[in-house]
Coordinates of C-alpha atoms and ligand atoms in Angstrom, one line a residue:
M1 CA 19.7 127.8 41.7
K2 CA 16.9 128.8 40.2
F3 CA 16.2 132.5 41.0
D4 CA 13.4 131.2 44.0
E5 CA 16.1 129.0 45.2
V6 CA 18.7 131.9 45.8
L7 CA 15.5 133.9 47.8
H8 CA 14.3 130.7 50.1
W9 CA 18.4 130.7 50.8
L10 CA 19.0 134.5 52.2
R11 CA 15.6 133.9 53.7
E12 CA 16.7 131.2 55.9
T13 CA 17.6 131.4 59.7
Q14 CA 17.8 127.1 60.7
P15 CA 21.5 126.9 61.9
A16 CA 21.6 123.2 60.1
A17 CA 19.8 124.0 57.2
L18 CA 22.3 127.4 56.7
A19 CA 25.3 124.6 58.1
R20 CA 24.2 122.8 54.5
L21 CA 24.7 125.7 52.5
W22 CA 28.3 126.9 54.1
Q23 CA 29.5 122.9 53.5
H24 CA 28.5 122.9 50.1
A25 CA 29.7 126.2 48.6
D26 CA 32.4 125.0 50.6
A27 CA 32.8 120.9 48.2
V28 CA 32.2 123.5 44.6
R29 CA 34.9 125.7 46.1
R30 CA 37.4 123.1 47.1
R31 CA 37.0 121.3 43.4
C32 CA 36.9 124.4 40.6
V33 CA 39.1 126.6 42.6
G34 CA 41.0 124.0 44.9
N35 CA 42.4 124.9 48.6
D36 CA 45.0 128.0 47.9
V37 CA 44.1 131.2 49.6
H38 CA 45.6 133.8 47.7
L39 CA 46.8 137.6 49.4
R40 CA 46.6 140.5 47.2
G41 CA 48.6 143.7 48.8
L42 CA 46.0 146.2 48.6
V43 CA 47.2 150.4 47.6
E44 CA 44.9 153.0 48.4
I45 CA 46.5 155.3 46.2
S46 CA 45.1 158.9 46.7
N47 CA 40.8 158.7 48.6
R48 CA 40.6 162.5 45.7
C49 CA 36.7 161.5 44.9
A50 CA 34.2 164.1 42.5
R51 CA 31.5 160.9 43.1
Q52 CA 29.2 162.0 46.0
C53 CA 28.0 159.0 46.1
T54 CA 25.7 158.4 49.4
Y55 CA 27.3 155.5 51.2
C56 CA 30.7 156.2 51.2
G57 CA 32.7 158.2 53.4
L58 CA 35.1 159.5 50.2
R59 CA 32.7 161.6 48.8
A60 CA 33.1 165.2 47.7
G61 CA 30.4 166.6 49.8
N62 CA 32.8 164.7 53.0
E63 CA 34.7 168.3 53.2
A64 CA 36.5 167.4 56.4
L65 CA 37.6 165.2 54.8
P66 CA 41.8 165.5 54.9
R67 CA 42.3 164.1 51.1
Y68 CA 46.0 162.5 49.8
S69 CA 47.0 160.8 46.7
M70 CA 50.6 158.5 47.1
T71 CA 53.7 159.3 44.6
D72 CA 54.1 157.4 42.1
D73 CA 58.1 155.9 43.9
E74 CA 55.5 155.6 46.8
I75 CA 53.7 153.2 44.7
L76 CA 56.4 151.6 44.3
Q77 CA 57.5 150.8 46.8
C78 CA 54.3 148.8 48.0
A79 CA 55.0 147.3 44.9
H80 CA 58.2 145.9 46.2
R81 CA 57.2 146.1 49.6
A82 CA 53.7 143.2 48.3
V83 CA 56.9 141.3 46.9
E84 CA 58.7 140.3 49.8
L85 CA 55.3 139.1 51.8
G86 CA 55.6 136.4 48.5
Y87 CA 52.2 138.5 47.4
G88 CA 51.8 137.5 43.6
T89 CA 49.6 140.9 42.6
L90 CA 49.1 144.5 43.8
V91 CA 45.7 146.4 43.7
L92 CA 45.8 149.7 43.0
Q93 CA 42.2 151.2 44.3
S94 CA 41.7 154.7 44.5
G95 CA 38.0 157.5 45.0
E96 CA 37.0 158.8 41.1
D97 CA 40.4 160.9 41.4
A98 CA 38.8 163.9 38.2
G99 CA 42.2 165.3 38.7
M100 CA 44.9 162.4 38.6
D101 CA 46.5 161.4 34.5
P102 CA 45.9 158.9 33.5
Q103 CA 49.4 159.4 31.6
W104 CA 50.5 158.8 35.2
L105 CA 49.2 155.8 36.1
A106 CA 49.6 154.0 32.5
D107 CA 53.6 155.2 34.0
V108 CA 53.0 153.4 37.4
I109 CA 51.6 150.2 36.3
R110 CA 54.2 150.2 33.6
R111 CA 57.3 150.9 36.2
I112 CA 55.9 147.9 38.6
R113 CA 55.8 146.0 35.2
A114 CA 58.7 146.5 34.4
A115 CA 60.4 146.1 38.1
T116 CA 58.0 143.5 39.8
P117 CA 56.6 139.9 38.6
L118 CA 53.3 141.4 40.5
A119 CA 50.4 141.4 38.9
V120 CA 48.4 144.1 38.7
A121 CA 44.7 144.7 40.1
L122 CA 43.0 148.0 38.8
S123 CA 40.1 149.6 40.9
M124 CA 39.3 153.3 40.2
G125 CA 35.8 153.9 39.8
E126 CA 34.1 154.9 36.0
W127 CA 36.1 155.8 33.6
P128 CA 36.0 155.5 30.0
P129 CA 37.2 152.7 27.6
D130 CA 39.9 154.4 26.0
V131 CA 41.4 155.6 29.6
L132 CA 40.9 151.9 30.2
A133 CA 42.5 150.7 27.2
L134 CA 45.5 152.7 28.5
W135 CA 46.1 150.9 31.6
R136 CA 45.8 147.6 30.1
E137 CA 48.0 148.7 27.0
A138 CA 50.1 149.7 30.1
G139 CA 49.9 145.4 31.4
A140 CA 47.2 146.6 34.9
D141 CA 45.9 142.4 34.5
R142 CA 42.7 143.0 36.5
Y143 CA 39.8 145.7 36.9
L144 CA 37.4 145.6 40.2
L145 CA 33.8 147.6 39.7
R146 CA 30.9 146.8 41.0
F147 CA 27.9 147.7 40.0
E148 CA 27.0 147.7 44.5
T149 CA 22.9 146.7 43.3
A150 CA 21.3 145.3 40.3
D151 CA 18.7 148.0 41.4
Q152 CA 19.3 150.5 38.0
E153 CA 16.3 152.4 40.4
L154 CA 18.7 152.3 43.6
F155 CA 21.6 152.4 41.9
L156 CA 21.3 155.8 41.1
Q157 CA 20.1 156.5 43.6
V158 CA 22.8 155.8 45.9
H159 CA 25.4 156.1 43.7
P160 CA 24.2 160.1 41.9
P161 CA 25.9 160.4 38.2
R162 CA 29.0 163.2 37.6
A163 CA 28.4 166.1 35.7
G164 CA 28.5 165.4 31.8
Q165 CA 29.7 161.6 32.4
E166 CA 27.5 159.7 30.9
L167 CA 29.5 156.7 32.1
K168 CA 27.4 153.6 32.9
R169 CA 28.3 150.8 35.3
L170 CA 27.5 147.5 33.0
E171 CA 27.9 149.0 29.9
L172 CA 31.6 149.2 31.6
L173 CA 32.1 145.5 33.0
R174 CA 31.4 144.8 29.2
A175 CA 34.3 147.0 28.1
L176 CA 36.4 146.2 30.9
R177 CA 36.4 142.5 29.5
D178 CA 36.2 143.7 25.5
L179 CA 39.1 145.1 26.2
D180 CA 40.8 141.3 28.2
Y181 CA 40.5 142.9 31.4
E182 CA 40.1 140.0 34.5
V183 CA 36.9 142.0 35.3
G184 CA 36.1 142.0 39.1
S185 CA 31.5 143.2 40.1
G186 CA 29.6 142.7 42.7
V187 CA 27.3 144.2 45.8
L188 CA 27.3 146.0 49.3
I189 CA 25.3 144.5 51.1
G190 CA 22.2 145.3 53.4
L191 CA 22.6 148.9 51.7
P192 CA 19.3 150.7 52.5
G193 CA 16.1 150.2 50.2
Q194 CA 18.0 146.7 49.2
T195 CA 15.9 144.0 49.5
Y196 CA 16.0 140.3 50.2
A197 CA 15.1 140.8 46.3
E198 CA 17.5 142.7 44.8
L199 CA 19.7 141.1 46.2
A200 CA 18.6 137.4 44.6
L201 CA 18.9 138.8 41.3
S202 CA 22.2 140.6 41.8
I203 CA 23.3 137.2 42.8
K204 CA 22.0 135.9 38.6
L205 CA 23.4 139.4 37.4
M206 CA 27.0 137.8 38.9
A207 CA 26.1 134.4 37.1
E208 CA 24.8 136.2 33.5
L209 CA 28.2 138.7 33.8
E210 CA 30.7 135.8 34.1
L211 CA 32.7 136.9 36.2
D212 CA 36.5 136.8 37.4
M213 CA 36.0 137.9 40.1
V214 CA 33.1 138.8 42.9
G215 CA 33.8 140.7 46.0
C216 CA 30.5 141.2 48.2
G217 CA 30.8 143.4 51.8
P218 CA 27.8 144.7 54.3
Y219 CA 27.2 148.5 53.8
I220 CA 28.6 150.2 57.0
A221 CA 27.2 154.0 58.0
H222 CA 28.8 156.2 57.4
P223 CA 28.2 158.8 59.5
A224 CA 29.2 161.5 57.3
T225 CA 27.1 160.6 54.2
P226 CA 23.5 161.3 54.3
L227 CA 23.0 157.8 53.9
G228 CA 24.8 157.4 57.6
R229 CA 23.0 159.6 59.0
E230 CA 19.7 158.4 58.7
P231 CA 17.8 156.2 60.6
A232 CA 18.9 151.9 59.5
G233 CA 17.7 150.6 56.5
A234 CA 13.9 148.8 57.6
G235 CA 10.9 147.6 56.8
P236 CA 10.4 142.9 56.6
E237 CA 12.7 142.5 53.1
Q238 CA 14.7 145.2 53.9
V239 CA 18.5 142.9 53.9
P240 CA 20.1 143.2 56.7
A241 CA 23.7 144.6 56.6
T242 CA 25.2 141.4 58.7
A243 CA 27.6 138.3 58.5
L244 CA 26.4 136.2 58.9
M245 CA 24.3 138.2 55.5
T246 CA 27.3 138.3 54.6
C247 CA 28.3 135.0 54.3
K248 CA 25.0 133.6 53.0
V249 CA 26.4 136.0 49.3
L250 CA 29.3 134.4 49.5
A251 CA 28.3 131.0 50.1
L252 CA 25.7 131.6 47.2
A253 CA 28.1 133.7 45.1
R254 CA 30.1 130.6 44.6
L255 CA 27.4 128.3 43.4
A256 CA 26.4 131.0 41.2
C257 CA 30.8 131.3 39.9
P258 CA 32.0 128.5 40.6
H259 CA 35.6 128.7 39.9
T260 CA 35.6 132.7 40.3
N261 CA 37.8 134.3 42.8
I262 CA 36.2 135.5 45.7
P263 CA 37.4 137.6 48.0
A264 CA 36.1 137.0 52.1
T265 CA 36.3 141.3 52.2
T266 CA 37.7 143.7 54.4
A267 CA 34.6 144.5 55.3
L268 CA 33.7 141.5 57.0
A269 CA 36.1 140.9 58.6
T270 CA 35.8 144.5 60.2
I271 CA 32.8 143.2 61.7
D272 CA 33.1 140.2 62.4
G273 CA 37.4 140.9 63.6
E274 CA 37.6 137.8 66.1
T275 CA 36.5 135.4 62.7
G276 CA 35.6 137.3 59.8
Y277 CA 38.0 136.0 57.3
E278 CA 37.4 132.5 58.3
A279 CA 33.9 133.0 58.8
G280 CA 33.7 134.4 54.4
L281 CA 37.0 131.4 54.0
R282 CA 34.5 128.5 55.7
C283 CA 31.7 129.5 53.3
G284 CA 33.3 129.8 49.4
A285 CA 35.8 132.3 49.6
N286 CA 39.6 131.6 48.4
V287 CA 41.2 135.4 48.5
I288 CA 42.2 138.0 50.8
M289 CA 43.9 141.4 50.4
P290 CA 45.1 142.5 53.2
N291 CA 45.8 146.1 53.5
L292 CA 49.3 147.4 52.1
T293 CA 49.0 151.5 52.4
P294 CA 51.7 153.9 54.2
W295 CA 50.3 153.6 58.2
Q296 CA 50.0 158.1 57.4
Y297 CA 47.4 158.3 54.7
R298 CA 45.0 154.9 55.6
R299 CA 43.5 156.3 58.0
L300 CA 42.6 158.3 55.8
Y301 CA 41.0 156.3 53.7
E302 CA 38.1 155.5 55.2
V303 CA 35.5 154.5 53.4
Y304 CA 33.8 153.6 56.5
P305 CA 34.6 153.7 59.8
G306 CA 36.5 151.5 61.6
K307 CA 38.5 149.9 58.7
V308 CA 39.9 146.3 59.8
G309 CA 43.4 147.5 60.0
V310 CA 43.5 150.8 60.0
M311 CA 43.6 150.8 64.1
D312 CA 46.4 149.4 66.2
E313 CA 49.6 149.5 63.9
A314 CA 50.2 145.7 63.8
D315 CA 52.2 143.5 61.4
R316 CA 48.8 141.9 59.9
H317 CA 50.8 139.5 57.3
L318 CA 51.8 137.0 59.6
E319 CA 49.1 136.7 62.0
I320 CA 46.8 136.1 58.3
R321 CA 49.0 133.3 57.1
R322 CA 48.9 131.9 60.8
R323 CA 44.2 132.2 60.2
I324 CA 43.8 130.7 56.9
E325 CA 47.3 128.1 57.8
A326 CA 44.7 127.3 61.5
V327 CA 41.3 126.8 59.2
G328 CA 43.5 124.1 57.0
R329 CA 43.6 126.0 53.7
K330 CA 47.4 126.8 52.9
V331 CA 49.0 130.3 51.2
G332 CA 48.6 130.7 47.6
S333 CA 51.7 130.9 45.0
G334 CA 51.8 133.1 42.0
A335 CA 49.3 135.6 40.3
G336 CA 46.4 133.4 41.0
D337 CA 44.8 134.2 37.7
S338 CA 41.5 133.6 36.7
P339 CA 40.1 130.4 37.0
R340 CA 36.6 130.9 34.8
R341 CA 39.5 132.3 32.4
T342 CA 41.8 129.4 31.9
I343 CA 38.7 127.1 31.8
A344 CA 37.2 129.7 29.7
R345 CA 39.9 129.2 27.2
M346 CA 40.4 125.5 27.5
S347 CA 37.1 125.1 26.2
R348 CA 33.6 125.1 29.0
T349 CA 33.7 122.6 31.8
A350 CA 30.9 121.5 33.6
C351 CA 31.4 121.9 37.2
A352 CA 28.4 123.7 38.1
G353 CA 26.8 123.6 42.7
G354 CA 23.8 121.3 41.9
G355 CA 21.6 121.3 44.4
V356 CA 21.9 121.7 48.2
Ligands
LIG401 N1 35.7 154.4 43.1 C1 36.1 153.7 43.4 C2 36.8 152.2 44.6 C3 36.0 152.8 45.7 S1 35.8 151.7 47.3 C4 34.5 152.2 42.9 O1 33.7 153.0 42.9 O2 35.1 151.5 42.7 C5 35.2 150.1 46.7 C6 34.0 149.6 47.4 O3 34.0 149.9 48.8 C7 33.2 150.0 46.5 O4 32.6 149.8 44.9 C8 31.7 150.2 48.0 O5 31.0 149.1 47.3 C9 32.8 149.5 49.0 N2 32.6 150.7 49.9 C10 32.2 152.0 49.8 N3 31.2 152.7 50.7 C11 31.1 151.5 52.2 C12 29.9 151.5 53.3 N4 30.1 152.5 53.4 N5 30.3 150.5 53.4 C13 31.2 149.4 53.0 N6 31.5 149.3 52.0 C14 31.9 150.3 51.3

């Protein structure tokens, strides 16, 4: 799909036209990655963070937030719970915890791989390539690092560099590919200052990066952050941080990256609690990441407020399965590896989106 077409769809408001977009993305999803919805257990292992991202509640400047780091035994318990629940993948996510010893995490990854059949995905922020290599050797299979916005000026504004650290996200995404990780990235939708043209460029970048996973969620203002204290982004070109816009981006990401794993994200389920997962699954998504973080820590991993699965302690695992089946889909078994990579290995076959 050409840039102008993507831009056109991002601006589209007519329900009948949008219904065609959802149907097309859903058909490409079915043909290219099938009907299975893969479940990944998410464990938020630490909320300590050295960064000052202006959108994120974990930023170092949020001094009111009590900080925690899970122990290796606590993480192992979550891994066993993931196996009990039938999940094939464990995602370990964290703030950019400068005090964490990379060797410690390598040992944790080794223990998980030795004790369970789980695939291990990491989402630990920016670390130098030698550390990423250490974790890959320890048995991590996948890495998630959103580029957040394709506009490098806006990215630097909202994600100021860490003193003395020269890492560049786009270069790290290439380093991850070279290390033979399955690579995931994506954007925040409706970040103040984000324009339609930027978002269209971001979707193009997803295709160029040949991502194995594309994670996109709406920006949700956090009152303890600089961006959250400003009035919401305004102006005719500002992308709204809505569920509808998120669905458009998921659908366009599916057309741009047909064989990619795409989650219906927690942020989408947070702003559209009743039907967020279903909406995502109907317009291109094929993954859900239920939260497995122990209750005492979960409310402290406050990237944004009101996160679904934090306010009440109901066991959502059965509910998520029921909701997947209610939209005519099936819970996937196994690790749900990247179909894109399998195909790339077997040499590329055409399964592109075409026109809507
Ligand atoms: N430290 C890791 C993990 C961060 S949390 C990293 O930087 O990659 C994972 C994702 O949460 C981020 O990539 C970001 O896109 C999202 N996020 C952060 N603040 C948010 C907010 N206010 N609203 C919605 N999503 C947010």
